[in-house]
Short mmCIF file of C-alpha atoms in Angstrom, two decimals:
data_model
loop_
_atom_site.label_atom_id
_atom_site.label_comp_id
_atom_site.label_asym_id
_atom_site.label_seq_id
_atom_site.Cartn_x
_atom_site.Cartn_y
_atom_site.Cartn_z
CA MET A 488 0.55 0.24 -0.21
CA GLU A 489 2.59 2.36 -0.01
CA GLY A 490 4.24 1.13 -2.50
CA LYS A 491 1.50 2.13 -4.48
CA GLY A 492 1.27 5.57 -2.39
CA CYS A 493 4.72 6.58 -3.46
CA LEU A 494 3.70 5.70 -7.22
CA PHE A 495 0.64 7.91 -7.60
CA PHE A 496 2.57 11.06 -5.96
CA ILE A 497 5.64 10.66 -8.66
CA LEU A 498 2.72 10.41 -10.82
CA PHE A 499 1.11 13.86 -9.60
CA LEU A 500 4.31 15.56 -10.46
CA VAL A 501 5.22 14.30 -13.48
CA ALA A 502 1.55 14.90 -14.79
CA ILE A 503 2.27 18.47 -13.63
CA PHE A 504 5.65 19.51 -14.98
CA PHE A 505 4.19 18.35 -18.67
CA ILE A 506 1.18 20.75 -18.29
CA GLY A 507 3.45 23.39 -17.13
CA LYS A 508 5.73 22.91 -20.38
CA SER A 509 2.25 23.23 -22.56
CA CYS A 510 1.29 26.54 -20.82
CA GLU A 511 4.23 27.60 -22.11
CA LYS A 512 4.24 26.35 -25.26
CA ASP A 513 0.66 28.36 -25.87
CA GLU A 514 2.77 31.36 -24.72
CA ARG A 515 5.33 31.57 -27.19
CA ASP A 516 3.19 29.79 -29.76
CA VAL A 517 -0.37 31.40 -29.61
CA LYS A 518 -1.22 32.60 -33.20
CA TYR A 519 -4.27 35.03 -33.79
CA GLU A 520 -7.10 35.19 -35.81
CA ASN A 521 -7.64 37.56 -38.68
CA GLY A 522 -9.35 41.36 -37.60
CA GLU A 523 -8.91 43.22 -35.02
CA LEU A 524 -6.53 42.36 -32.03
CA SER A 525 -7.99 42.75 -28.77
CA SER A 526 -7.65 45.84 -26.21
CA THR A 527 -4.90 43.42 -24.31
CA PHE A 528 -2.92 43.75 -27.06
CA GLN A 529 0.17 46.09 -26.22
CA ILE A 530 2.97 47.31 -28.42
CA ASP A 531 6.61 47.61 -27.34
CA ASN A 532 7.38 51.21 -26.45
CA SER A 533 11.44 50.90 -27.68
CA GLN A 534 10.68 50.57 -31.14
CA THR A 535 9.53 53.63 -32.77
CA ILE A 536 8.28 54.15 -36.53
CA SER A 537 10.18 56.32 -38.64
CA SER A 538 7.54 58.87 -40.84
CA ASN A 539 8.63 60.01 -44.05
CA ASN A 540 9.42 62.86 -42.78
CA ASP A 541 12.38 61.60 -40.87
CA ILE A 542 14.00 59.52 -44.09
CA GLU A 543 17.85 61.71 -44.39
CA GLN A 544 17.41 62.85 -47.91
CA PRO A 545 20.18 63.05 -49.74
CA GLN A 546 22.98 66.74 -49.09
CA LYS A 547 21.85 68.81 -52.68
CA SER A 548 25.85 69.14 -54.46
CA GLU A 549 27.51 72.75 -54.72
CA GLN A 550 26.07 73.58 -57.75
CA GLU A 551 22.64 72.87 -56.63
CA ARG A 552 23.05 74.69 -54.02
CA LEU A 553 23.80 77.74 -56.25
CA GLN A 554 20.82 76.93 -58.41
CA ASP A 555 18.63 77.59 -55.80
CA ASN A 556 20.10 81.08 -55.07
CA GLY A 557 20.56 82.42 -58.65
CA TRP A 558 23.63 81.01 -59.36
CA VAL A 559 23.49 80.04 -63.90
CA VAL A 560 25.98 77.21 -65.37
CA GLU A 561 28.11 78.42 -68.31
CA SER A 562 29.92 76.89 -70.97
CA LEU A 563 31.97 79.72 -72.22
CA SER A 564 34.29 79.24 -75.36
CA ASN A 565 38.23 80.48 -75.49
CA GLY A 566 37.95 84.50 -74.77
CA ASN A 567 36.68 87.59 -72.93
CA LEU A 568 33.92 87.38 -70.97
CA SER A 569 30.86 89.51 -70.76
CA ASN A 570 31.60 92.91 -69.78
CA CYS A 571 28.71 92.72 -66.74
CA TYR A 572 32.06 91.15 -64.11
CA ASN A 573 32.46 95.30 -63.85
CA TYR A 574 35.00 95.45 -66.15
CA VAL A 575 35.57 97.47 -69.87
CA ALA A 576 37.75 95.84 -72.05
CA GLU A 577 40.55 98.41 -73.49
CA TYR A 578 42.88 97.92 -76.45
CA GLY A 579 46.01 99.43 -77.76
CA GLU A 580 46.98 100.50 -80.99
CA ILE A 581 50.20 98.05 -80.35
CA ASP A 582 50.75 94.34 -82.11
CA ASN A 583 51.35 92.78 -78.27
CA TYR A 584 49.79 89.48 -76.74
CA LEU A 585 49.58 87.23 -73.66
CA LEU A 586 49.70 84.06 -75.07
CA VAL A 587 48.85 81.70 -72.57
CA ARG A 588 48.61 77.64 -73.59
CA VAL A 589 46.28 75.53 -70.87
CA GLY A 590 47.13 72.08 -69.59
CA ASN A 591 43.83 69.30 -69.21
CA ASN A 592 43.67 69.19 -65.85
CA THR A 593 42.18 72.34 -65.53
CA ASN A 594 39.84 75.47 -67.11
CA VAL A 595 41.09 78.92 -66.50
CA VAL A 596 39.94 82.54 -66.40
CA VAL A 597 42.86 85.36 -66.39
CA LYS A 598 41.91 88.75 -65.17
CA ILE A 599 44.59 91.34 -65.86
CA LEU A 600 45.03 94.35 -64.04
CA ASP A 601 46.89 97.83 -64.10
CA TYR A 602 49.08 97.82 -61.32
CA SER A 603 49.11 101.19 -60.27
CA THR A 604 45.81 101.60 -60.95
CA ASP A 605 44.52 97.53 -59.68
CA ARG A 606 41.65 97.86 -62.93
CA CYS A 607 40.65 95.37 -64.82
CA ILE A 608 41.53 95.57 -68.42
CA ARG A 609 40.89 92.31 -70.06
CA TYR A 610 39.19 89.53 -68.55
CA VAL A 611 39.93 85.94 -70.45
CA TYR A 612 37.91 82.13 -70.89
CA ILE A 613 40.39 79.21 -72.13
CA ASN A 614 39.10 75.64 -71.97
CA GLN A 615 41.59 72.84 -70.78
CA SER A 616 43.85 71.52 -73.39
CA SER A 617 43.79 75.09 -75.58
CA SER A 618 45.84 77.87 -75.96
CA TYR A 619 44.62 81.63 -76.87
CA ARG A 620 46.64 84.58 -77.17
CA ILE A 621 44.93 87.82 -75.60
CA GLU A 622 46.08 91.01 -78.37
CA ARG A 623 46.58 94.40 -78.31
CA ILE A 624 47.43 95.12 -74.88
CA PRO A 625 47.62 99.15 -73.11
CA GLU A 626 50.76 99.75 -72.70
CA GLY A 627 51.47 99.68 -69.13
CA ARG A 628 52.80 97.14 -66.70
CA TYR A 629 50.16 94.56 -64.99
CA TYR A 630 50.07 91.74 -63.07
CA LEU A 631 47.29 88.65 -63.41
CA LYS A 632 45.03 87.33 -60.90
CA ILE A 633 43.74 83.93 -62.61
CA ALA A 634 41.27 81.21 -61.89
CA TYR A 635 41.11 77.72 -62.50
CA GLY A 636 38.91 74.55 -61.71
CA PHE A 637 35.49 73.63 -64.16
CA ASP A 638 31.91 74.06 -63.75
CA TRP A 639 32.07 77.40 -64.20
CA MET A 640 29.01 79.19 -62.96
CA SER A 641 27.57 83.05 -62.55
CA ILE A 642 25.06 85.26 -61.37
CA ASN A 643 24.04 88.35 -62.30
CA LYS A 644 22.88 90.81 -59.15
CA ASP A 645 21.65 94.72 -60.12
CA GLY A 646 23.42 93.85 -63.36
CA TYR A 647 27.14 93.06 -61.81
CA CYS A 648 28.34 89.43 -62.92
CA THR A 649 29.85 87.19 -60.43
CA GLY A 650 31.60 84.60 -61.23
CA LYS A 651 33.37 81.28 -59.99
CA PHE A 652 33.85 77.58 -60.30
CA THR A 653 32.29 75.30 -58.62
CA ARG A 654 34.75 72.14 -58.65
CA ASN A 655 38.82 71.89 -58.26
CA ALA A 656 38.57 75.43 -57.71
CA LEU A 657 41.61 77.61 -56.93
CA TYR A 658 42.42 81.10 -57.25
CA GLU A 659 46.07 83.01 -57.64
CA LYS A 660 47.49 86.73 -57.70
CA GLY A 661 50.76 86.58 -59.79
CA GLU A 662 53.81 88.23 -58.43
CA ASP A 663 55.70 89.19 -61.80
CA ILE A 664 55.07 92.08 -63.38
CA LEU A 665 53.80 91.93 -67.25
CA ASN A 666 55.50 95.83 -68.92
CA TYR A 667 53.93 96.11 -72.50
CA ASN A 668 55.51 99.67 -72.46
CA LEU A 669 57.32 100.36 -75.47
CA ILE A 670 61.63 99.50 -74.88
CA LYS A 671 63.28 102.17 -77.01
CA GLU A 672 66.66 100.25 -78.38
CA ILE A 673 69.27 102.82 -80.81
CA ASP A 674 66.68 101.63 -84.25
CA GLY A 675 63.85 102.01 -82.99
CA TYR A 676 62.06 100.59 -80.25
CA SER A 677 61.12 96.80 -78.93
CA ILE A 678 57.46 95.63 -78.20
CA PRO A 679 57.44 93.58 -75.30
CA SER A 680 54.41 90.23 -75.70
CA TYR A 681 54.41 87.27 -72.87
CA GLU A 682 53.96 83.61 -73.24
CA ILE A 683 52.49 81.80 -69.76
CA SER A 684 52.05 77.44 -69.29
CA LEU A 685 49.19 77.00 -66.52
CA ASN A 686 47.70 73.93 -64.91
CA VAL A 687 46.98 71.79 -62.12
CA ILE A 688 48.81 68.63 -60.17
CA SER A 689 47.17 67.66 -57.87
CA SER A 690 45.28 70.43 -56.41
CA SER A 691 48.37 72.50 -57.11
CA SER A 692 48.47 74.87 -59.64
CA SER A 693 51.67 74.11 -62.00
CA ASN A 694 52.28 77.32 -63.93
CA SER A 695 55.56 80.08 -65.92
CA PHE A 696 55.83 82.62 -62.98
CA ASN A 697 55.09 83.63 -59.60
CA SER A 698 52.94 83.26 -57.37
CA SER A 699 50.59 82.92 -54.52
CA ASN A 700 47.66 81.16 -53.88
CA ILE A 701 44.13 84.27 -52.58
CA THR A 702 40.65 83.65 -51.90
CA GLU A 703 37.47 83.97 -53.90
CA GLN A 704 36.82 86.28 -53.04
CA GLU A 705 39.99 88.51 -53.57
CA PHE A 706 40.10 87.24 -56.97
CA ASN A 707 36.68 88.99 -57.48
CA ARG A 708 37.63 92.34 -55.49
#
């Protein structure tokens, strides 16, 4: 009789164990029928749902930002820029020139400025892998400002234009003086002319004259 009591007690514990395991399995594997969830269903507050407004928008390029503010992309041929760039193109009577050779790593814009007055007398755009002769420069002494880069953009405000390169831009001021005054000789005069070579290698300029870096603001001054 005592043996039967022990057997019953062991079977009762086993039954409780299996009932408990069955309940745990039901809680984990519970499935819902199609339709509304009951009021006891709770959202896990540790998870957040992002709206479309929270998705990070791709950043605009510099060109796109400038266009939003009225700047215009320009595709230019070699030659003088428009007079709206706040300069007056001046020409002399002497058959002289400044020959500018440009390498294949950049486009350039060259400004010729009067050394004594800082007045710009020529403002010329020159494409990569090309040469351009700036001719009939008036007698006088001059220095250069040069912009290197790609993707020239401009804006016209109150009739005055401002331009700049928007990719790989670099600006310099020449330290050499270009003397275009006639040189008196025994049997007459000689006409001075100059040639320069410009290019960019590894984000630094490579040119045939002395120069120093300047800011975009200084170039447009």
